[in-house]
Amino acid sequence: MTEFAIEIENLRKTYRAGRGGAEKVALKGIDLKIPAGSIFGLLGPNGAGKSTLINILAGLVIKTSGKVRIWGFDQDVNPRQSRAAIGVMPQELNLDPFFSPRGALEVQAGLYGVPKAQRRSDEILEMVGLSDKADAYARTLSGGMRRRLLLAKALVHFPQILVLDEPTAGVDIEIRQMLWANVRKLNRERGMTIILTTHYLEEAEEMCDEIAIINQGELVVQDTTSALLGRMDAKTLVIHPESTVPDPIEMPKGVEIERRADGALALSYRRGETSANAILDAVRKAGIVIRDVRTEEPDLQDVFLDLTRG
Ligand code: ADP
Ligand code: MG
């Protein structure tokens, strides 16, 4: 087993301009290493470049430059092996309406060159809970069943890595839970590396061991989910002092002091560690006269800003 399921170095993608249009730089030099065996979340607002990155991994979009290694195989040197290591569940429900689930899996297995004797269509249909619909036409399947089938299709060649692009965008709770149950099972029981994109932070928080945030084609942060949430737990008291501020200032343990250009003193702390009261006490003790005080609550946007600033 390789240490990293995916290794990306300086990945760039510029979409060619359409007629009369401008070029679009979708990825601006991404470096990313995704640990093997993890459930990894790729987060970012719409247009950040998530699908572009996923589609490059899947071999559906050609990168402009950079290195991509999938399960240790360089995409340019070993295209066949790197493609075999990854299965992608796309965002769109593009299924051929004339195939049954079993038929669709057989076609997909053929595309991936899985020999007939090694195909496990029934086993995979069972896993995603579609056994009783194995021979029904895809057009008779509900939205949830189509999602199951897309997941099944991504699994026909037994990839080490499963990628889900916005799997829960616009789906109801039941399908969402089915998907997450399957994903957890594949990860726990088969050690499959799972990579999912989403713009729902709560979802990533619940599912992912590690998270990368991309914004406007750039990697903003990559960290374990718990460390990232630790940052989210941070709160800031912004104090505008009446008087000059001594240096250094005695503060409770864990409080970060930032002197802002407008003369404000920004005191960041973790809610679980310190209280606003304790900080205000320390401020007064330091002889600082407070003219104005307000709090800044972090959200995902703040995390973006905080991390891009420095
Ligand atoms: P995300 O999946 O994070 O929403 P995308 O990777 O789909 O982001 O898109 C990143 C940027 O690239 C967006 O500005 C989008 O408009 C642009 N883009 C995506 N696909 C194409 C394409 N085929 N041609 C031109 N621009 C594209
Ligand atoms: Mg997308």
Coordinates of C-alpha atoms in Angstrom, one line a residue, residues 89 101-102 105 120-134 141-156 162 164 174-175 177-183 185-186 189-190 192:
M89 CA -19.2 8.8 -9.2
P101 CA -28.5 -2.0 -13.5
R102 CA -26.9 -5.4 -14.3
L105 CA -22.4 -2.7 -14.8
R120 CA -18.9 -9.2 -9.6
S121 CA -22.0 -7.4 -10.8
D122 CA -24.3 -9.2 -8.4
E123 CA -22.1 -8.7 -5.4
I124 CA -21.8 -4.9 -6.2
L125 CA -25.6 -4.6 -6.7
E126 CA -26.1 -6.3 -3.4
M127 CA -23.7 -3.9 -1.7
V128 CA -25.6 -0.8 -2.9
G129 CA -29.0 -2.4 -2.3
L130 CA -30.1 -2.8 -5.9
S131 CA -30.3 -6.6 -6.1
D132 CA -34.1 -6.6 -6.6
K133 CA -33.8 -4.1 -9.4
A134 CA -31.0 -5.8 -11.2
L141 CA -35.5 3.6 -11.3
S142 CA -36.1 6.4 -8.7
G143 CA -33.6 9.1 -8.2
G144 CA -32.2 7.3 -5.2
M145 CA -31.8 4.1 -7.1
R146 CA -30.0 5.9 -9.9
R147 CA -27.5 7.3 -7.4
R148 CA -27.0 3.7 -6.1
L149 CA -26.4 2.6 -9.6
L150 CA -23.9 5.4 -10.3
L151 CA -22.0 4.3 -7.1
A152 CA -22.1 0.7 -8.3
K153 CA -20.7 1.7 -11.7
A154 CA -17.8 3.5 -10.0
L155 CA -17.0 0.2 -8.2
V156 CA -17.0 -2.3 -11.1
L162 CA -13.5 6.1 -4.8
L164 CA -17.7 11.2 -5.3
E174 CA -32.7 9.1 2.7
I175 CA -30.4 8.9 -0.3
Q177 CA -27.8 8.5 4.5
M178 CA -27.6 5.5 2.1
L179 CA -24.6 7.1 0.4
W180 CA -22.8 7.8 3.5
A181 CA -23.5 4.4 5.0
N182 CA -22.0 2.8 1.8
V183 CA -19.1 5.1 1.8
K185 CA -18.6 0.7 4.9
L186 CA -16.3 0.7 1.8
E189 CA -14.3 -2.9 5.5
R190 CA -12.2 -2.6 2.4
M192 CA -11.0 2.1 0.3

